[in-house]
Short mmCIF file of C-alpha atoms and ligand atoms in Angstrom, two decimals:
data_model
loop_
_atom_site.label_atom_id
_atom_site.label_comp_id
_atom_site.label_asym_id
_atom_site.label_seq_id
_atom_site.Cartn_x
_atom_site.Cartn_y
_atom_site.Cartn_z
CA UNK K 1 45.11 11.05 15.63
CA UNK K 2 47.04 11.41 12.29
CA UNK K 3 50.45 12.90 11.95
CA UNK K 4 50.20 15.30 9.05
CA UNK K 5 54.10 14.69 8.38
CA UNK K 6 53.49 10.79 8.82
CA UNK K 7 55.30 8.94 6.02
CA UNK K 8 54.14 5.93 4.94
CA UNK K 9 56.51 2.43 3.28
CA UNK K 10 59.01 2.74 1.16
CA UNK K 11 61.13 6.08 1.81
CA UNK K 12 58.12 8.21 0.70
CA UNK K 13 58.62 11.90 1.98
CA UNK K 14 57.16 13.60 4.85
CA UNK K 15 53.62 14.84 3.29
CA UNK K 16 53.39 12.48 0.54
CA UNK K 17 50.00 10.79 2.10
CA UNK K 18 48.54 14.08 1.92
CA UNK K 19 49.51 15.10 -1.62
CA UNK K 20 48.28 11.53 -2.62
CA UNK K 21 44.79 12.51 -0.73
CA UNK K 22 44.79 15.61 -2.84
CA UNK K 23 45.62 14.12 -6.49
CA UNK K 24 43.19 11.32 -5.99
CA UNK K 25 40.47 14.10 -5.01
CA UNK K 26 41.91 16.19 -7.70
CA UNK K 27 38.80 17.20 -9.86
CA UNK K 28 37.07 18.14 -6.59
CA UNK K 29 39.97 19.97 -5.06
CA UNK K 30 40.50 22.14 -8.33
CA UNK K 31 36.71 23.19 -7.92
CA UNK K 32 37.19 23.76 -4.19
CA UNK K 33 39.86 26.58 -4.47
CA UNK K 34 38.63 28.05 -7.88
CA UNK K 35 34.44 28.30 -8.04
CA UNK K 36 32.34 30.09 -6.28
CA UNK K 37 29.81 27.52 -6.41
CA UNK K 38 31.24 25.32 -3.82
CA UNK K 39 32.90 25.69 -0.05
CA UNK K 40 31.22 29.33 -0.39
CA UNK K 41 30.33 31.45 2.36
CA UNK K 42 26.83 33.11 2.67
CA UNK K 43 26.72 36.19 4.14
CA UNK K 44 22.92 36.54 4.11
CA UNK K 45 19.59 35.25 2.64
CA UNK K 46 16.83 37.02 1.43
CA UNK K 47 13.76 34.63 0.64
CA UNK K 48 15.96 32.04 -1.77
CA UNK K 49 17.98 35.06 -2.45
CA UNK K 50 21.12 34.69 -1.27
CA UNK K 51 24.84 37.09 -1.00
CA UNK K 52 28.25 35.84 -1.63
CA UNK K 53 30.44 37.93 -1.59
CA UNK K 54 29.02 41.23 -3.11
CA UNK K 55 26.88 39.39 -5.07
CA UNK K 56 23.57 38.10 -4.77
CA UNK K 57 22.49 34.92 -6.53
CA UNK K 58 18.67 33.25 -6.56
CA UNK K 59 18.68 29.78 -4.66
CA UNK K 60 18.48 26.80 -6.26
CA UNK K 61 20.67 24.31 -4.31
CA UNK K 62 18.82 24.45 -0.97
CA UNK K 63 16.99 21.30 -0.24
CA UNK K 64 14.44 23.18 1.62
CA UNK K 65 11.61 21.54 -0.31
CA UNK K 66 8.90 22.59 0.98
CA UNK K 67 10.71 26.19 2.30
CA UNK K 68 10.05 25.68 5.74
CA UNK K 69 13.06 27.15 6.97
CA UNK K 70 11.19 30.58 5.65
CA UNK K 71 8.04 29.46 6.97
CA UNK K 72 6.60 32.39 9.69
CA UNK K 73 4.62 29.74 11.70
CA UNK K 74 7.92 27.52 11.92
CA UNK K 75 10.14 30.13 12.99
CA UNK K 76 7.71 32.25 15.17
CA UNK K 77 7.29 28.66 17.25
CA UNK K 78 10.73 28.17 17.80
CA UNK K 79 11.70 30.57 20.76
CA UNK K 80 8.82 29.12 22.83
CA UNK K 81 9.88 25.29 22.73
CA UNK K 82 13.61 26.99 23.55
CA UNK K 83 11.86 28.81 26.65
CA UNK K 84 10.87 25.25 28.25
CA UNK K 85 13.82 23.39 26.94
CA UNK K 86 16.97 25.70 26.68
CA UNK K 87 18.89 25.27 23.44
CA UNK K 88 20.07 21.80 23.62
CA UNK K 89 19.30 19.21 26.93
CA UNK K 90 22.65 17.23 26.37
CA UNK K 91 21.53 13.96 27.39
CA UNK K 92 21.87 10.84 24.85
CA UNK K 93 18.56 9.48 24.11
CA UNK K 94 19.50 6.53 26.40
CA UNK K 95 19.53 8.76 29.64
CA UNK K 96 16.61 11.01 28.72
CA UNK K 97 14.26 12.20 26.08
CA UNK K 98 12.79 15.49 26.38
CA UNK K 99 8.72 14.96 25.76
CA UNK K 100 9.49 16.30 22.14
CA UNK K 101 10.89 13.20 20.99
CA UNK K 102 7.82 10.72 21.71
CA UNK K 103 5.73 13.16 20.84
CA UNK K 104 7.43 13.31 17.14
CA UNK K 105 7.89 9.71 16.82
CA UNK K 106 3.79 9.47 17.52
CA UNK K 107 3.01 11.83 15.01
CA UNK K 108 5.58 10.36 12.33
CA UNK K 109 4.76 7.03 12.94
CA UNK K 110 1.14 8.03 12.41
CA UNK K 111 1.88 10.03 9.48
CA UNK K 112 3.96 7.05 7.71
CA UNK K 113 1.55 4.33 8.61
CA UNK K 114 4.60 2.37 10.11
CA UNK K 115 4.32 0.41 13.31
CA UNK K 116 6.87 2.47 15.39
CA UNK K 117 9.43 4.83 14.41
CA UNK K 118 13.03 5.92 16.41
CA UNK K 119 14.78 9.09 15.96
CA UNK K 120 18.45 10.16 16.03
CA UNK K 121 19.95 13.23 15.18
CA UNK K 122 21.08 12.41 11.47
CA UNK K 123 20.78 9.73 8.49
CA UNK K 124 24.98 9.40 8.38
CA UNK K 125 24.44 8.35 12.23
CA UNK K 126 21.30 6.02 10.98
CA UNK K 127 23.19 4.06 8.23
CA UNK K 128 26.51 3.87 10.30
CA UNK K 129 25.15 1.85 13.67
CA UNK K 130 21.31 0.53 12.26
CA UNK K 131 23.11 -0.88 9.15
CA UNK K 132 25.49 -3.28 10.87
CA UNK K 133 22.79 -4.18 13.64
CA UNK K 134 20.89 -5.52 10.96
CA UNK K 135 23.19 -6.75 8.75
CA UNK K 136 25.08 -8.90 11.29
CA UNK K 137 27.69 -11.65 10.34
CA UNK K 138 25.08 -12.10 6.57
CA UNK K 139 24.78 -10.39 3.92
CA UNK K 140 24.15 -6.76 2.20
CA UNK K 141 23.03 -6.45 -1.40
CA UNK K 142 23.78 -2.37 -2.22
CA UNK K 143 22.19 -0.86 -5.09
CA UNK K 144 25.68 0.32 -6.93
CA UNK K 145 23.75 3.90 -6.88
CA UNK K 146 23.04 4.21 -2.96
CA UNK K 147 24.14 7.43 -0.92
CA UNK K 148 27.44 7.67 0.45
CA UNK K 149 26.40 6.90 3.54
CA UNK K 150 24.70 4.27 2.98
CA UNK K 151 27.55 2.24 1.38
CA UNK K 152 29.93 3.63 4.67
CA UNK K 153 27.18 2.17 6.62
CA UNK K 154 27.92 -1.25 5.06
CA UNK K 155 31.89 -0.87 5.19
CA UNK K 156 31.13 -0.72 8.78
CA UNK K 157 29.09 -3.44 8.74
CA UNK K 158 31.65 -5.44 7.01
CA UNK K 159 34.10 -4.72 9.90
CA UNK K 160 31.92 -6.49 11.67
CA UNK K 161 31.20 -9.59 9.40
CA UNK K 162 29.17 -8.80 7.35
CA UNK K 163 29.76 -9.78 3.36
CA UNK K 164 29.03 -6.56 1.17
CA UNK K 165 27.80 -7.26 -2.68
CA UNK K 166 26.82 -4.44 -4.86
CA UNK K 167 23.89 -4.71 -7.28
CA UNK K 168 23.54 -2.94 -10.67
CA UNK K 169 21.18 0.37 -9.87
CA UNK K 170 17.67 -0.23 -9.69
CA UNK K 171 17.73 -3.44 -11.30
CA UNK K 172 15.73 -6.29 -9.99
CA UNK K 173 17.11 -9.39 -12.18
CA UNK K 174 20.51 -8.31 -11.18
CA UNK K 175 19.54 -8.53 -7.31
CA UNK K 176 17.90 -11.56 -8.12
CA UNK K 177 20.89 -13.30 -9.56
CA UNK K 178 22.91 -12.28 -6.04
CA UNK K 179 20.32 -13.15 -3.74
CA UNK K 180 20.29 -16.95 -5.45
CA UNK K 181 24.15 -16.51 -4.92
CA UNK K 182 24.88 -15.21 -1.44
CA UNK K 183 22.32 -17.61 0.76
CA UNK K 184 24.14 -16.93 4.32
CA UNK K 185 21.25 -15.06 6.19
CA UNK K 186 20.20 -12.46 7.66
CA UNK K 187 20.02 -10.97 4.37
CA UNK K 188 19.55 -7.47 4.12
CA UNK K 189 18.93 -4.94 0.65
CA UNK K 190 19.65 -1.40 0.93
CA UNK K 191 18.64 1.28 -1.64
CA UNK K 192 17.93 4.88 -1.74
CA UNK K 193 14.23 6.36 -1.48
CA UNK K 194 14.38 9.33 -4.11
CA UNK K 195 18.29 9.33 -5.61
CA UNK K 196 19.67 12.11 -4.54
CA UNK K 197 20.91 12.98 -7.84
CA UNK K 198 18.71 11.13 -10.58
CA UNK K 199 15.76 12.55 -8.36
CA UNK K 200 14.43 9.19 -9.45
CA UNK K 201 12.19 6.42 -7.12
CA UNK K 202 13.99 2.98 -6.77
CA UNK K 203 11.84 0.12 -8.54
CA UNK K 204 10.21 -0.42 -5.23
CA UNK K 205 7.35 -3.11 -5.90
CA UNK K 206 9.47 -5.06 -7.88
CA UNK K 207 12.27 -5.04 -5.49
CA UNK K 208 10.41 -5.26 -2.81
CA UNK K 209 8.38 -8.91 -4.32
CA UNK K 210 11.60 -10.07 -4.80
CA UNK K 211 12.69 -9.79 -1.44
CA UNK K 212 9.76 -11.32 0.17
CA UNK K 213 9.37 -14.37 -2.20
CA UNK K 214 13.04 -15.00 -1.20
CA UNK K 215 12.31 -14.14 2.38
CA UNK K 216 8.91 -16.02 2.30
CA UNK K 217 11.45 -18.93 0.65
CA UNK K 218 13.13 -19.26 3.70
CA UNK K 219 9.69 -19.52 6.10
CA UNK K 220 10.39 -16.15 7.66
CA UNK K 221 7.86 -13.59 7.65
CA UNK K 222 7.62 -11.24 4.87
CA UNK K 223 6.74 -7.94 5.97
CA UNK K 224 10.43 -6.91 6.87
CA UNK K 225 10.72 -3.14 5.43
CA UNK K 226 12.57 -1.04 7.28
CA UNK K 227 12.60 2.53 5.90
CA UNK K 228 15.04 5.45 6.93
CA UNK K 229 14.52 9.32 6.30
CA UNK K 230 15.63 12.75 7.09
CA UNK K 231 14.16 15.95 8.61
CA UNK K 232 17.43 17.91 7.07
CA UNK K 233 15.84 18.48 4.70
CA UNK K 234 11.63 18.81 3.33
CA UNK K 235 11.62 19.57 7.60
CA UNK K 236 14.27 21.98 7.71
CA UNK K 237 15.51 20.34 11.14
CA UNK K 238 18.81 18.35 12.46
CA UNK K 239 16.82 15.13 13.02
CA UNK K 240 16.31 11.84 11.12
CA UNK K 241 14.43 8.62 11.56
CA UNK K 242 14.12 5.03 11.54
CA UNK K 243 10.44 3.80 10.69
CA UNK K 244 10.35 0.11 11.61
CA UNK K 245 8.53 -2.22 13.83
CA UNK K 246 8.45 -2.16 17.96
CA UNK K 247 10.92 -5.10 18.82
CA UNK K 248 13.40 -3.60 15.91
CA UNK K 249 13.13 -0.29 18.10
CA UNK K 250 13.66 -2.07 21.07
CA UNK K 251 16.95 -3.93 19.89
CA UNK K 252 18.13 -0.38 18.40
CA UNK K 253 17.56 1.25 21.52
CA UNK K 254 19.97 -0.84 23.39
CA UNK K 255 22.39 -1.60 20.28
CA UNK K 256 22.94 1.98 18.24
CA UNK K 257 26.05 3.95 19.31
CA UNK K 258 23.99 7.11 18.52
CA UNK K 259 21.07 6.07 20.62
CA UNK K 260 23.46 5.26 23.62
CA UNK K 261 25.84 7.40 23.24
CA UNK K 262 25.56 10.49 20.83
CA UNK K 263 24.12 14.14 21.84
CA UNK K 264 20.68 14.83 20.86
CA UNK K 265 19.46 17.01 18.57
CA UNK K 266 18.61 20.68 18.92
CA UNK K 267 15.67 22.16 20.79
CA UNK K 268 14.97 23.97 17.73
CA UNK K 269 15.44 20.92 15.22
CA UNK K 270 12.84 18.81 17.40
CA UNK K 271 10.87 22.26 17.73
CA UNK K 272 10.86 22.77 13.98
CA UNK K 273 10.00 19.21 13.09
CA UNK K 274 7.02 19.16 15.50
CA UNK K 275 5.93 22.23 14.03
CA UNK K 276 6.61 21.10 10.25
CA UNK K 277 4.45 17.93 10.99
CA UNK K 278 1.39 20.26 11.89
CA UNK K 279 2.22 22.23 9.23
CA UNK K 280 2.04 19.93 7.03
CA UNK K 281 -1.03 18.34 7.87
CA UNK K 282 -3.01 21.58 7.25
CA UNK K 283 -0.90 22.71 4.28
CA UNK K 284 1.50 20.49 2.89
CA UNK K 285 -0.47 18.98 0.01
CA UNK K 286 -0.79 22.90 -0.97
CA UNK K 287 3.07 23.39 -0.45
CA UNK K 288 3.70 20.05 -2.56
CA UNK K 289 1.55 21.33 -5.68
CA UNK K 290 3.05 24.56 -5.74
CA UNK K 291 6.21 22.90 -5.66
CA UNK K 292 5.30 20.11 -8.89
CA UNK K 293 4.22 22.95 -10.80
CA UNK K 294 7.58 25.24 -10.35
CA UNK K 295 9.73 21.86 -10.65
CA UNK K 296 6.99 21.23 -13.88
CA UNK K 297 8.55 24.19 -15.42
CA UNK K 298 12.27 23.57 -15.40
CA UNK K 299 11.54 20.26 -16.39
CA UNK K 300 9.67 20.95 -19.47
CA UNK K 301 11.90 23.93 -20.44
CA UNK K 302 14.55 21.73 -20.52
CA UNK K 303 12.78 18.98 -22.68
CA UNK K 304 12.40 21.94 -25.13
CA UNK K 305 16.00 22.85 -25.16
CA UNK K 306 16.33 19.25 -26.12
CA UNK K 307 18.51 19.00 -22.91
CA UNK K 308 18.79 15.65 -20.99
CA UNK K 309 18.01 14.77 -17.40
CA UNK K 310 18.47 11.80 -15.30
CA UNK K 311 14.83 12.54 -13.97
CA UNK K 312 11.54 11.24 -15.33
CA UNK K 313 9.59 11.22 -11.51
CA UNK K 314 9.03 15.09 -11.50
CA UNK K 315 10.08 15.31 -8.16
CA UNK K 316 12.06 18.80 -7.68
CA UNK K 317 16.03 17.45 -7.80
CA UNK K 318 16.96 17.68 -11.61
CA UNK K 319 20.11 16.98 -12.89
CA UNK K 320 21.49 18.79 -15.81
CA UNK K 321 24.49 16.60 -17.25
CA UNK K 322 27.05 18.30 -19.81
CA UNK K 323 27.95 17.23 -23.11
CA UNK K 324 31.63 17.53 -22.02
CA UNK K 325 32.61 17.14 -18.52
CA UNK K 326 35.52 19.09 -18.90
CA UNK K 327 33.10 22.43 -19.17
CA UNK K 328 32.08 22.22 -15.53
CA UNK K 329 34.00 24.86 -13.80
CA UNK K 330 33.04 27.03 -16.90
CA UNK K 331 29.59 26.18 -16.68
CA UNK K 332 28.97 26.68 -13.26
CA UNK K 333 30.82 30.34 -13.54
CA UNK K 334 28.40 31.00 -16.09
CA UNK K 335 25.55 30.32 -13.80
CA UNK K 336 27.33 32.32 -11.52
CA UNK K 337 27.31 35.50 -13.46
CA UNK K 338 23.83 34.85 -14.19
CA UNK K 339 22.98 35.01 -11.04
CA UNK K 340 21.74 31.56 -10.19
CA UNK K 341 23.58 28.90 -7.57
CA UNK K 342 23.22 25.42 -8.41
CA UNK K 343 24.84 22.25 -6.99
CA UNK K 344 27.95 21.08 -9.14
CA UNK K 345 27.87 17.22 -9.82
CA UNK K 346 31.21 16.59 -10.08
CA UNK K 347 33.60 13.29 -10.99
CA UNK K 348 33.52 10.83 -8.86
CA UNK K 349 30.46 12.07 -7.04
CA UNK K 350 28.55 11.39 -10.19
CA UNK K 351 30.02 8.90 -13.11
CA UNK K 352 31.80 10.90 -16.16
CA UNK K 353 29.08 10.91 -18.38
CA UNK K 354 26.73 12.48 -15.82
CA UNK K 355 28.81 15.78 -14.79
CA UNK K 356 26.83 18.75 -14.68
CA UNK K 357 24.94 20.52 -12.15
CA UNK K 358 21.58 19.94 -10.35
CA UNK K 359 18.92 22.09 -9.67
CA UNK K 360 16.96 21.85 -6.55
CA UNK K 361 13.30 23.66 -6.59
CA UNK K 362 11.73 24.78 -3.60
CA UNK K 363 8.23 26.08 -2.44
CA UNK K 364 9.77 29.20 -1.41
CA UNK K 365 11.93 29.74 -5.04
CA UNK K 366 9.26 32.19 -6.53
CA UNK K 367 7.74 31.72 -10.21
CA UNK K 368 9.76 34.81 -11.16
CA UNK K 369 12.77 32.91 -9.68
CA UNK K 370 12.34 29.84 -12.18
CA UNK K 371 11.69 32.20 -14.99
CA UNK K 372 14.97 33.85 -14.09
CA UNK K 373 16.44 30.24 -14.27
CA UNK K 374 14.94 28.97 -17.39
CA UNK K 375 16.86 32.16 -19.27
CA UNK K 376 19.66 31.36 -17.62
CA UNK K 377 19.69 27.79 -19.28
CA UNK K 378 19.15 28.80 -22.50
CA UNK K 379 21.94 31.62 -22.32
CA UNK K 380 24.25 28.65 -21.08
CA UNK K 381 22.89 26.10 -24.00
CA UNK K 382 24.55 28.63 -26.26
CA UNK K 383 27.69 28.41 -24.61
CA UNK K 384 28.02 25.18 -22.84
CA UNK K 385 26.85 22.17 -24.75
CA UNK K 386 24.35 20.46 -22.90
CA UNK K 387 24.25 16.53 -23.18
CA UNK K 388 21.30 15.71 -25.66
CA UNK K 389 20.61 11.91 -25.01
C1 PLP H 1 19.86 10.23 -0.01
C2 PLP H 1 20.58 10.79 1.18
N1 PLP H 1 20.90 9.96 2.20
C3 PLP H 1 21.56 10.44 3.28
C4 PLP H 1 21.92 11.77 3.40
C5 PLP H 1 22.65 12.24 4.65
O1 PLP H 1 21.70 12.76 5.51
P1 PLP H 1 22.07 13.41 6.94
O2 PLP H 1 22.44 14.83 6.67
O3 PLP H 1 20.78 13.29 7.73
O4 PLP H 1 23.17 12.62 7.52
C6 PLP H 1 21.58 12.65 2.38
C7 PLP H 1 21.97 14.08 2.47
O5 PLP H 1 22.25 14.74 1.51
C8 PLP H 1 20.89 12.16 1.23
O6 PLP H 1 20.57 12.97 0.22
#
């Protein structure tokens, strides 16, 4: 535990840790105590409608892709599976699984194609224990881009031997030039699926190539790809997973801190992602076009605004940067008062020249919703520059 009036070296004064905490988070911090658009509270929800405060603002900073947190069939399952199960059987997964948990991981595994999959309760417990179980005393090559928990899962990995190098984003001669480098094995490459803020896919195939001619190099098999993902969000649930094949299960099972020892997740999270799965068999291709279209719209709106984004996949996380990242707070008031809620992408969470804010579409955001946006955006254009290129 920390002392709060702990002083650290040379005479500094009782606090001084904490104010040097603050001033290096100092961008952030500002935002915290002044906008609405960040640490709010939400009193209640109404579709992607939601109140702060007195005010209510339409949604578009839920990552509820495909809005099944609204979904009647999702929520109208949910009490039964709590019936059986109670709210929460607090065993780890080591001591017992309730029948949910197989019966998910046979469905997802089907559903991905993958030879097995494991699940734990979140993707920050996945990169922080399955990161440094695969990594061992080798080497990681991190795309410069990858999640923040991706790069503490490798600082944890280097605790435990583990050399960490850092690859320019998504680019496959860079890797190439570190993997002819850094030979010590076992050599693992971690890198985002979708970014979560250029909403852009990695440069898979090509990556992927290059790690198996370097892997086939070496006379080990090829067909290592192990692939993480969350139910927090698309699934609406507390739950995550690790798609990869049966002996990597096995060695996870009896290796992962969060396996062994963590609390599971929710009755409802395991309820809700059982659910979701059937859900989206029968209608999830309809939820996904519904959701291209609306995401369609935003995107070509701002192409006619001559506004620049970071994303060129379509997929429904678009990021608007500024021309000057010094107009964020005002921007994001603006939006505000216009009654739409956005994510701000703030310094150092994004580099300088990318501050702005990011728009996350849902199925359940209405078309009326995204028209209400799209006016909103050009009211702001006329106020806030908008980066151009
Ligand atoms: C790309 C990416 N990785 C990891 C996470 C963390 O996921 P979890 O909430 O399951 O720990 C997020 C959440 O925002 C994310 O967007």
């Amino acid at each position: 535990m920390t002392e709060l009036t702990h002083s650290t070296g040379s005479g500094a004064a009782p606090g001084n840790w904490l104010a040097r905490w603050l001033s290096a988070c100092a961008d952030l911090e500002d935002l915290f105590s002044h906008h609405h658009l960040l640490d709010a509270t939400i009193e209640e929800i109404d579709g992607r409608r939601i109140r702060v405060g007195e005010r209510w603002l339409i949604d578009f900073a839920s990552c509820n892709y495909l809005g099944l947190d609204l979904d009647r069939e999702v929520i109208e399952a949910i009490p039964g599976y709590l019936d059986r199960w109670g709210t929460h059987p607090s065993w780890s997964r080591m001591l017992g699984n309730p029948a949910l948990y197989p019966e998910i991981e046979g469905r997802l595994t089907e559903l991905l194609g993958a030879p097995d999959s494991l699940l734990l309760p979140t993707l920050t417990h996945i990169h922080a224990s399955v990161i440094p179980v695969l990594a061992s005393d080798g080497t990681i090559f991190v795309d410069s881009r990858a999640h923040k928990t991706v790069w503490d899962g490798c600082v944890a990995a280097r605790a435990h031997g583990a050399t960490v190098v850092r690859y320019a984003h998504d680019d496959p001669e860079a890797l190439a030039r570190l993997l002819r480098r850094h030979p010590k094995p076992p050599r693992l490459v971690c890198m985002d699926g979708i970014n979560s803020m250029t909403g852009n896919p990695p440069r898979l195939p090509e990556l992927l190539a290059l790690a198996r001619a370097f892997v086939r190099h070496l006379g080990e098999t090829y067909d290592q790809l192990v692939l993480t993902g969350g139910f927090s969000k698309a699934y609406s649930s507390l739950l995550a997973f690790v798609a990869c094949p049966p002996e990597l299960k096995r060695l996870l099972k009896i290796t992962a801190p969060p396996y062994l020892y963590s609390g599971p997740s929710p009755v409802a999270s395991l309820a809700s992602a059982l659910v979701g799965l059937q859900v989206n068999e029968a209608r999830g291709d309809d939820l996904r076009a519904v959701l291209w279209a609306r995401t369609r719209r935003v995107l070509d709106h701002l192409e006619k605004l001559g506004a620049f984004t970071l994303n060129r996949s379509g997929f429904p996380i678009v990021e608007v940067p500024l021309a000057d990242a010094d107009d964020l707070a005002k921007a994001g008031r603006f939006l505000v008062d216009q009654g739409i809620y956005v994510t701000l992408a703030f310094y150092p969470g994004v580099p300088r020249e990318e501050v702005g804010f990011r728009v996350q579409v849902t199925a359940a955001n209405t078309d009326d919703e995204v028209t209400e946006l799209l006016v909103a955006l050009d009211r702001l254009a006329d106020v806030v520059p908008l980066r151009r290129g």
